[in-house]
């Protein structure tokens, strides 16, 4: 069956035809490992997972690369401010390497908790410094880069067109609000490929330009080319990457190979909280860990994400997670019910379900429609092993572990207990040990025990 994906590059839903007949090549921008990955970050990874699983369901083999940004990436996308990795290292009294290792581990743990199918190649920026330097040298040689006293910049005016992905018009740039910190930059949209390190900078490498370190965008162009070649099929990321990071990746590739690196550019929309952004100042940044602490299965969050198309914004609420968790249990119960049944289902009915499911996922990963087919099967009044098998087949795309025994699912912790635990976490953060102990005892009185570990507090029924 034909697969259609929305391509940000052409702004249309297009038939997907890979470069190689059986093997799809993909690149996904991975995390910058200097802080916890939020459930927002994880929405983008769930989108990536659904894409992988859909392609596999259609019979394709995959070669998929995801990078781990463990160096650089300045606080602002406009090459300004402090290095995020180094800032976090200083704040936590650790080395940048320790920070990167710690958050990479947590990120991988979350991918596992969400049953996310892993890319074939996961590569770190710091393992590819030599290749990045060679890439920048190539850009200098081809006349697309120039050196200033602080960095090597990409010269966007050398391209036939900069801004193909986001439709930026360079003529409007003078009216833009960007402030150039480097007066040696030739054009406001020029971006740093390579940055000369100030003397006390922690992460730096020998290069033809002295001790220095990579800009953010160069790593993806370098690793994409190294592992997938000059052109591959699909490039993914969150929508926030369109106007800067992906635009700059395209610019670099055009300067190096003359080609746009990927043929299909797919972007996941944001997860919102109360209709707005997640932010520390609003105290509404949630992690997968928080979902688990409230007693929900992390896969309930995945199911929650399927309530909206990946290209639409999705508003997170705890009520939504509560409902999704109940739905996950119902789905597993339905699977178990069918698995015990002996009713016979016409082959035609099964084929009909299969076709509806496949046409939904192949229509630009339309998960809300795909889930409506899943529910039709689950709620079928007959009890049939054929339907259980069909649900398991659909689960290859969903990754919800619907055959997991219900008693093995995360035990439900009452909201009251979860709230007391949260209050205790706040007390501990404020070093208010008296209040923390009081809350622990109160939780115990109500039949639950708090277990503290390095990774935070969890709760168990006594
Ligand atoms: P950040 O932690 O802001 O560097 O984000 C890493 C990547 O996760 C971003 O580039 C986005 O593509 C994605 N991302 C961040 N926040 C959200 C969100 N609220 N919803 C969906 N994706 C997000
Ligand atoms: Zn990237």
Coordinates of C-alpha atoms and ligand atoms in Angstrom, one line a residue:
X1 CA 0.0 0.0 0.0
X2 CA 1.2 3.5 -0.8
X3 CA 2.7 5.5 2.1
X4 CA 2.2 9.2 2.3
X5 CA 4.2 11.6 4.5
X6 CA 3.9 15.3 4.9
X7 CA 7.2 16.8 3.7
X8 CA 8.1 20.2 5.4
X9 CA 10.3 20.9 2.4
X10 CA 7.5 20.9 -0.2
X11 CA 4.7 21.7 2.3
X12 CA 2.6 18.8 0.9
X13 CA 1.7 15.3 1.7
X14 CA 3.7 13.2 -0.7
X15 CA 4.0 9.6 -1.7
X16 CA 7.0 8.1 0.1
X17 CA 9.5 6.5 -2.3
X18 CA 12.8 5.6 -0.8
X19 CA 16.1 5.9 -2.6
X20 CA 16.8 2.1 -2.2
X21 CA 13.9 -0.2 -2.8
X22 CA 14.0 -2.1 0.6
X23 CA 16.1 0.0 2.9
X24 CA 15.0 3.3 4.3
X25 CA 17.7 5.7 5.6
X26 CA 16.8 8.1 8.3
X27 CA 18.4 10.7 10.5
X28 CA 16.8 12.1 13.7
X29 CA 18.2 14.9 15.7
X30 CA 18.8 13.6 19.2
X31 CA 19.0 15.2 22.6
X32 CA 21.5 17.7 24.0
X33 CA 22.5 15.8 27.2
X34 CA 22.8 18.5 29.8
X35 CA 19.4 18.2 31.5
X36 CA 16.5 15.8 32.0
X37 CA 14.5 15.0 28.9
X38 CA 10.9 16.2 29.4
X39 CA 7.7 14.5 28.3
X40 CA 7.8 17.1 25.6
X41 CA 11.1 15.9 24.2
X42 CA 9.7 12.4 24.5
X43 CA 6.7 13.3 22.4
X44 CA 9.1 13.9 19.6
X45 CA 10.8 10.5 20.3
X46 CA 7.4 8.8 20.3
X47 CA 6.7 10.3 16.8
X48 CA 10.1 8.9 15.7
X49 CA 9.2 5.5 17.1
X50 CA 5.9 5.4 15.3
X51 CA 7.6 6.4 12.1
X52 CA 10.2 3.6 12.5
X53 CA 7.5 1.0 13.3
X54 CA 5.3 2.0 10.5
X55 CA 8.1 1.7 8.0
X56 CA 9.0 -1.7 9.4
X57 CA 5.3 -2.8 9.3
X58 CA 5.4 -2.0 5.6
X59 CA 8.3 -4.4 5.2
X60 CA 11.2 -2.0 5.0
X61 CA 14.6 -2.5 6.6
X62 CA 15.9 0.6 8.3
X63 CA 19.2 2.3 8.7
X64 CA 18.5 5.1 11.2
X65 CA 21.0 7.4 12.8
X66 CA 20.4 9.5 16.0
X67 CA 23.0 11.8 17.4
X68 CA 23.7 12.6 21.0
X69 CA 24.9 16.2 21.4
X70 CA 27.5 16.0 24.1
X71 CA 29.4 19.1 23.3
X72 CA 28.6 22.7 22.6
X73 CA 25.1 23.9 21.7
X74 CA 25.0 27.4 22.9
X75 CA 22.2 28.8 25.1
X76 CA 20.8 30.8 22.2
X77 CA 20.5 29.3 18.7
X78 CA 22.0 32.5 17.3
X79 CA 25.5 31.5 18.4
X80 CA 25.3 33.6 21.5
X81 CA 25.6 32.9 25.2
X82 CA 27.2 30.1 27.2
X83 CA 27.7 26.5 26.2
X84 CA 24.8 24.5 27.6
X85 CA 26.9 21.5 28.5
X86 CA 29.5 23.6 30.3
X87 CA 26.9 25.7 32.1
X88 CA 25.2 22.6 33.5
X89 CA 28.6 21.0 34.5
X90 CA 29.5 24.2 36.4
X91 CA 26.1 24.3 38.2
X92 CA 26.3 20.7 39.2
X93 CA 30.0 20.6 40.1
X94 CA 30.7 17.9 37.5
X95 CA 32.8 17.6 34.4
X96 CA 31.0 18.0 31.0
X97 CA 31.7 14.3 30.3
X98 CA 30.1 13.3 33.6
X99 CA 27.1 15.4 32.8
X100 CA 26.8 14.0 29.3
X101 CA 27.1 10.4 30.5
X102 CA 24.6 10.9 33.3
X103 CA 21.9 12.5 31.1
X104 CA 22.5 10.1 28.2
X105 CA 21.8 7.2 30.6
X106 CA 18.6 8.8 31.8
X107 CA 17.5 9.5 28.2
X108 CA 18.1 5.9 27.2
X109 CA 16.2 4.7 30.2
X110 CA 13.2 6.8 29.2
X111 CA 13.3 5.5 25.6
X112 CA 13.2 2.0 27.1
X113 CA 10.3 2.8 29.4
X114 CA 8.3 4.1 26.5
X115 CA 9.2 1.0 24.5
X116 CA 10.8 3.1 21.8
X117 CA 12.4 1.1 19.0
X118 CA 16.1 2.2 19.0
X119 CA 17.8 3.7 15.9
X120 CA 20.4 1.3 14.4
X121 CA 23.1 3.9 15.0
X122 CA 23.3 6.2 18.0
X123 CA 26.4 8.4 17.8
X124 CA 28.0 11.0 19.9
X125 CA 29.3 14.3 18.7
X126 CA 32.5 14.0 20.6
X127 CA 33.3 10.8 18.8
X128 CA 33.2 12.6 15.5
X129 CA 35.4 15.7 16.0
X130 CA 37.9 14.7 13.3
X131 CA 35.1 14.2 10.7
X132 CA 33.6 17.6 11.7
X133 CA 36.9 19.4 11.2
X134 CA 37.2 17.8 7.8
X135 CA 33.7 18.9 6.9
X136 CA 34.4 22.5 7.9
X137 CA 37.7 22.4 5.9
X138 CA 35.7 21.3 2.9
X139 CA 33.3 24.2 3.3
X140 CA 36.2 26.6 3.5
X141 CA 37.8 25.1 0.4
X142 CA 34.5 25.3 -1.5
X143 CA 34.2 29.0 -0.6
X144 CA 31.2 28.8 1.7
X145 CA 33.0 29.6 5.0
X146 CA 35.2 32.4 6.3
X147 CA 37.2 32.9 9.4
X148 CA 36.8 35.7 11.9
X149 CA 38.8 36.4 15.1
X150 CA 36.3 34.2 17.1
X151 CA 34.9 31.5 14.7
X152 CA 34.6 30.0 11.3
X153 CA 31.3 31.1 9.9
X154 CA 29.1 29.8 7.1
X155 CA 28.4 32.5 4.5
X156 CA 24.7 32.2 3.6
X157 CA 25.0 34.7 0.8
X158 CA 27.0 32.1 -1.2
X159 CA 24.0 29.8 -1.5
X160 CA 21.5 30.2 -4.4
X161 CA 18.9 30.3 -1.7
X162 CA 19.1 30.1 2.1
X163 CA 15.8 29.3 3.9
X164 CA 14.2 26.6 1.7
X165 CA 12.7 24.8 4.6
X166 CA 11.2 27.7 6.5
X167 CA 10.7 30.1 3.7
X168 CA 12.9 32.8 5.3
X169 CA 13.4 35.7 3.0
X170 CA 16.9 37.1 3.4
X171 CA 15.8 40.5 2.1
X172 CA 13.7 40.8 5.3
X173 CA 16.7 40.2 7.5
X174 CA 17.6 43.8 8.2
X175 CA 14.2 44.3 9.8
X176 CA 14.8 41.2 12.0
X177 CA 15.4 41.5 15.7
X178 CA 18.6 39.5 15.6
X179 CA 21.5 41.2 17.3
X180 CA 24.9 40.3 16.0
X181 CA 27.4 39.8 18.7
X182 CA 30.2 39.2 16.2
X183 CA 30.6 42.3 14.1
X184 CA 32.9 40.4 11.8
X185 CA 30.0 38.4 10.5
X186 CA 29.2 39.2 6.9
X187 CA 25.4 38.5 7.0
X188 CA 23.0 38.3 10.0
X189 CA 22.1 34.7 9.1
X190 CA 25.7 33.5 8.9
X191 CA 26.2 30.9 11.6
X192 CA 29.2 29.4 13.4
X193 CA 30.5 26.1 12.1
X194 CA 33.5 26.1 14.4
X195 CA 34.2 28.3 17.5
X196 CA 37.5 29.4 18.8
X197 CA 37.7 28.5 22.5
X198 CA 38.4 31.2 25.1
X199 CA 41.3 30.2 27.3
X200 CA 39.3 28.8 30.2
X201 CA 36.8 26.9 28.0
X202 CA 36.4 23.3 29.2
X203 CA 35.7 21.4 26.0
X204 CA 38.1 22.1 23.1
X205 CA 40.1 20.3 20.5
X206 CA 43.1 21.0 18.3
X207 CA 42.1 22.1 14.8
X208 CA 43.5 24.1 11.9
X209 CA 42.0 27.1 13.7
X210 CA 43.7 26.5 17.1
X211 CA 42.0 25.1 20.2
X212 CA 38.3 25.2 19.4
X213 CA 35.0 23.4 19.4
X214 CA 32.1 22.6 17.1
X215 CA 29.0 24.7 16.4
X216 CA 25.8 22.9 17.0
X217 CA 24.6 22.3 13.4
X218 CA 27.8 20.8 12.0
X219 CA 27.6 17.6 13.9
X220 CA 24.3 16.5 12.3
X221 CA 25.6 17.2 8.8
X222 CA 28.8 15.4 9.5
X223 CA 27.3 12.3 11.1
X224 CA 24.4 12.1 8.5
X225 CA 27.0 12.1 5.7
X226 CA 29.3 9.7 7.5
X227 CA 26.7 7.1 8.2
X228 CA 24.1 7.6 5.5
X229 CA 25.9 9.2 2.6
X230 CA 25.3 12.5 0.8
X231 CA 21.6 12.0 0.5
X232 CA 19.2 9.9 2.5
X233 CA 15.4 9.4 2.8
X234 CA 14.0 11.0 5.9
X235 CA 15.2 13.6 8.4
X236 CA 13.1 14.1 11.6
X237 CA 13.0 16.5 14.5
X238 CA 10.7 18.8 16.4
X239 CA 9.2 21.8 14.7
X240 CA 11.5 24.2 16.6
X241 CA 14.4 22.8 14.6
X242 CA 13.0 24.0 11.2
X243 CA 14.0 27.6 11.1
X244 CA 17.6 27.4 12.5
X245 CA 19.1 23.9 12.9
X246 CA 17.6 22.2 9.9
X247 CA 17.9 25.2 7.7
X248 CA 21.6 25.3 8.6
X249 CA 22.1 21.6 8.1
X250 CA 20.7 22.1 4.6
X251 CA 23.0 25.1 4.0
X252 CA 26.1 23.0 5.1
X253 CA 25.2 20.1 2.9
X254 CA 24.7 22.3 -0.1
X255 CA 28.1 23.9 0.5
X256 CA 29.7 20.5 1.0
X257 CA 28.0 18.1 -1.5
X258 CA 25.7 20.4 -3.5
X259 CA 22.7 18.5 -2.2
X260 CA 19.9 18.8 0.3
X261 CA 20.7 15.9 2.6
X262 CA 17.3 14.4 3.0
X263 CA 14.4 14.1 0.6
X264 CA 11.6 14.1 3.2
X265 CA 11.7 16.4 6.2
X266 CA 9.3 15.4 8.9
X267 CA 8.6 17.5 12.1
X268 CA 6.7 16.7 15.2
X269 CA 4.6 19.4 16.9
X270 CA 5.0 20.5 20.5
X271 CA 3.4 19.2 23.6
X272 CA 1.9 22.0 25.5
X273 CA 1.0 22.3 29.2
X274 CA -2.2 24.3 30.0
X275 CA -2.1 25.6 26.5
X276 CA 1.4 27.0 26.9
X277 CA 5.1 26.1 27.0
X278 CA 6.6 23.9 29.7
X279 CA 9.0 26.0 31.7
X280 CA 10.9 25.8 35.0
X281 CA 9.6 29.2 36.1
X282 CA 6.0 28.0 35.8
X283 CA 6.9 24.8 37.6
X284 CA 5.3 22.7 35.0
X285 CA 8.2 20.7 33.5
X286 CA 7.3 17.0 33.7
X287 CA 9.4 14.0 33.1
X288 CA 8.5 10.4 32.4
X289 CA 9.6 9.8 35.9
X290 CA 6.9 12.0 37.2
X291 CA 4.3 10.0 35.4
X292 CA 5.6 6.8 37.0
X293 CA 5.7 8.4 40.4
X294 CA 2.0 9.2 40.2
X295 CA 1.4 5.5 39.6
X296 CA 0.8 5.5 35.9
X297 CA 2.4 3.3 33.3
X298 CA 4.8 5.2 31.1
X299 CA 3.1 3.6 28.2
X300 CA -0.1 5.5 29.2
X301 CA 1.8 8.6 28.0
X302 CA 2.5 7.0 24.7
X303 CA -1.2 6.1 24.3
X304 CA -2.0 9.7 25.3
X305 CA 0.2 10.9 22.5
X306 CA -1.8 8.8 20.0
X307 CA -4.9 10.9 20.7
X308 CA -3.5 13.7 18.5
X309 CA -1.8 13.7 15.1
X310 CA 2.0 14.2 15.4
X311 CA 1.6 17.4 13.3
X312 CA -0.9 18.9 15.8
X313 CA -0.1 20.5 19.1
X314 CA -1.2 18.3 22.1
X315 CA -2.2 19.7 25.4
X316 CA -1.0 17.7 28.4
X317 CA -3.2 17.3 31.4
X318 CA -3.1 14.8 34.3
X319 CA -6.7 14.0 33.6
X320 CA -5.6 13.0 30.1
X321 CA -3.0 10.7 31.5
X322 CA -5.4 9.2 34.0
X323 CA -7.8 8.4 31.1
X324 CA -5.1 7.0 28.9
X325 CA -3.9 4.8 31.8
X326 CA -7.4 3.4 32.2
X327 CA -7.6 2.9 28.4
X328 CA -4.3 1.0 28.4
X329 CA -5.7 -1.4 31.0
X330 CA -8.9 -1.8 29.0
X331 CA -6.9 -2.6 25.9
X332 CA -4.9 -5.2 27.7
X333 CA -8.0 -6.7 29.2
X334 CA -9.6 -6.8 25.7
X335 CA -6.5 -8.6 24.4
X336 CA -6.7 -11.1 27.2
X337 CA -10.4 -11.6 26.7
X338 CA -10.0 -12.3 23.0
X339 CA -7.0 -14.6 23.6
X340 CA -9.2 -16.9 25.6
X341 CA -12.0 -17.0 23.2
X342 CA -12.8 -19.5 20.4
X343 CA -15.4 -17.6 18.3
X344 CA -14.6 -17.6 14.6
X345 CA -14.3 -14.4 12.7
X346 CA -14.7 -14.2 8.9
X347 CA -11.3 -13.7 7.1
X348 CA -12.9 -10.8 5.3
X349 CA -13.6 -9.0 8.5
X350 CA -10.0 -9.4 9.7
X351 CA -8.7 -8.2 6.3
X352 CA -11.0 -5.2 6.5
X353 CA -9.7 -4.2 9.9
X354 CA -6.1 -4.7 8.7
X355 CA -6.7 -2.5 5.7
X356 CA -8.3 0.3 7.7
X357 CA -5.4 0.2 10.2
X358 CA -2.7 0.2 7.5
X359 CA -4.3 3.0 5.5
X360 CA -4.5 5.1 8.7
X361 CA -0.8 4.7 9.6
X362 CA 0.3 5.0 6.0
X363 CA -1.6 8.3 5.8
X364 CA 1.1 10.4 7.4
X365 CA 1.0 8.3 10.6
X366 CA -2.6 9.1 11.5
X367 CA -2.6 7.6 14.9
X368 CA -6.0 8.9 16.1
X369 CA -7.7 7.0 13.2
X370 CA -5.5 4.0 13.7
X371 CA -6.5 3.9 17.3
X372 CA -10.2 4.0 16.4
X373 CA -9.6 0.8 14.4
X374 CA -7.7 -0.8 17.4
X375 CA -10.7 0.0 19.6
X376 CA -13.2 -1.5 17.1
X377 CA -11.2 -4.7 17.3
X378 CA -10.8 -4.6 21.0
X379 CA -14.6 -4.0 21.5
X380 CA -15.7 -6.6 19.1
X381 CA -18.5 -8.5 20.9
X382 CA -17.0 -11.9 19.8
X383 CA -14.2 -13.5 21.8
X384 CA -11.7 -14.6 19.3
X385 CA -8.0 -15.6 19.2
X386 CA -7.9 -14.2 15.7
X387 CA -8.7 -10.8 17.1
X388 CA -6.1 -11.2 19.8
X389 CA -3.5 -12.0 17.1
X390 CA -4.7 -9.0 15.1
X391 CA -4.2 -6.7 18.2
X392 CA -0.7 -8.1 18.7
X393 CA 0.0 -7.4 15.0
X394 CA -1.2 -3.8 15.4
X395 CA 1.0 -3.5 18.5
X396 CA 4.1 -3.9 16.3
X397 CA 3.3 -0.3 15.3
X398 CA 1.9 1.0 18.7
X399 CA 4.5 -0.5 20.9
X400 CA 2.1 -0.5 23.9
X401 CA 2.9 -4.1 25.1
X402 CA -0.8 -4.9 24.9
X403 CA -0.1 -8.6 25.8
X404 CA 1.5 -7.5 29.1
X405 CA -0.3 -9.1 32.0
X406 CA -2.5 -6.6 33.7
X407 CA -1.2 -7.4 37.2
X408 CA 2.3 -6.5 35.9
X409 CA 1.2 -3.0 34.9
X410 CA 2.2 -0.2 37.2
X411 CA 0.2 -0.4 40.4
X412 CA -2.2 2.5 40.8
X413 CA -1.2 4.9 43.6
X414 CA -4.1 7.1 44.8
X415 CA -3.8 10.8 43.8
X416 CA -3.9 11.8 47.5
X417 CA -0.7 9.7 48.1
X418 CA 1.0 11.0 44.9
X419 CA 0.3 14.5 46.0
X420 CA 1.7 13.9 49.5
X421 CA 4.8 12.5 47.9
X422 CA 5.1 15.6 45.7
X423 CA 4.8 17.9 48.8
X424 CA 7.5 15.8 50.4
X425 CA 9.7 16.2 47.3
X426 CA 9.3 20.0 47.6
X427 CA 10.1 19.9 51.4
X428 CA 13.3 17.9 50.7
X429 CA 14.3 20.3 47.9
X430 CA 13.9 23.1 50.5
X431 CA 15.9 21.0 53.0
X432 CA 12.9 21.2 55.3
X433 CA 13.6 17.8 56.9
X434 CA 11.0 18.1 59.7
X435 CA 8.2 18.6 57.1
X436 CA 9.7 15.8 54.9
X437 CA 9.6 13.3 57.8
X438 CA 6.1 14.4 58.8
X439 CA 4.9 13.7 55.3
X440 CA 6.7 10.4 55.1
X441 CA 5.0 9.3 58.4
X442 CA 1.6 10.5 57.1
X443 CA 2.1 8.5 53.9
X444 CA 3.0 5.5 56.0
X445 CA -0.2 5.9 58.1
X446 CA -2.1 5.7 54.9
X447 CA -0.6 2.4 53.9
X448 CA 2.3 3.4 51.7
X449 CA 6.1 3.4 52.1
X450 CA 8.4 6.0 50.6
X451 CA 11.7 4.7 49.3
X452 CA 14.5 7.2 48.7
X453 CA 17.2 6.5 46.2
X454 CA 19.8 8.6 44.2
X455 CA 17.2 8.9 41.4
X456 CA 14.5 10.2 43.7
X457 CA 11.7 8.9 45.9
X458 CA 9.3 6.1 44.9
X459 CA 6.3 4.8 46.6
X460 CA 5.1 1.2 47.4
X461 CA 2.1 -0.3 49.1
X462 CA 3.0 -1.7 52.5
Ligands
LIG1 P1 15.5 20.8 24.1 O1 15.5 20.1 25.3 O2 14.7 22.1 24.2 O3 16.9 21.0 23.5 O4 14.7 20.0 23.1 C1 15.2 18.8 22.4 C2 14.3 18.5 21.3 O5 13.1 18.0 21.8 C3 13.8 19.8 20.6 O6 14.6 20.1 19.5 C4 12.5 19.5 20.1 O7 12.5 19.0 18.8 C5 12.0 18.5 21.1 N1 11.1 19.2 22.1 C6 11.4 20.1 23.1 N2 10.3 20.5 23.7 C7 9.3 19.8 23.2 C8 7.9 19.8 23.4 N3 7.3 20.5 24.4 N4 7.1 19.0 22.6 C9 7.6 18.3 21.6 N5 8.9 18.2 21.4 C10 9.8 19.0 22.1
LIG2 ZN1 20.4 17.8 14.2

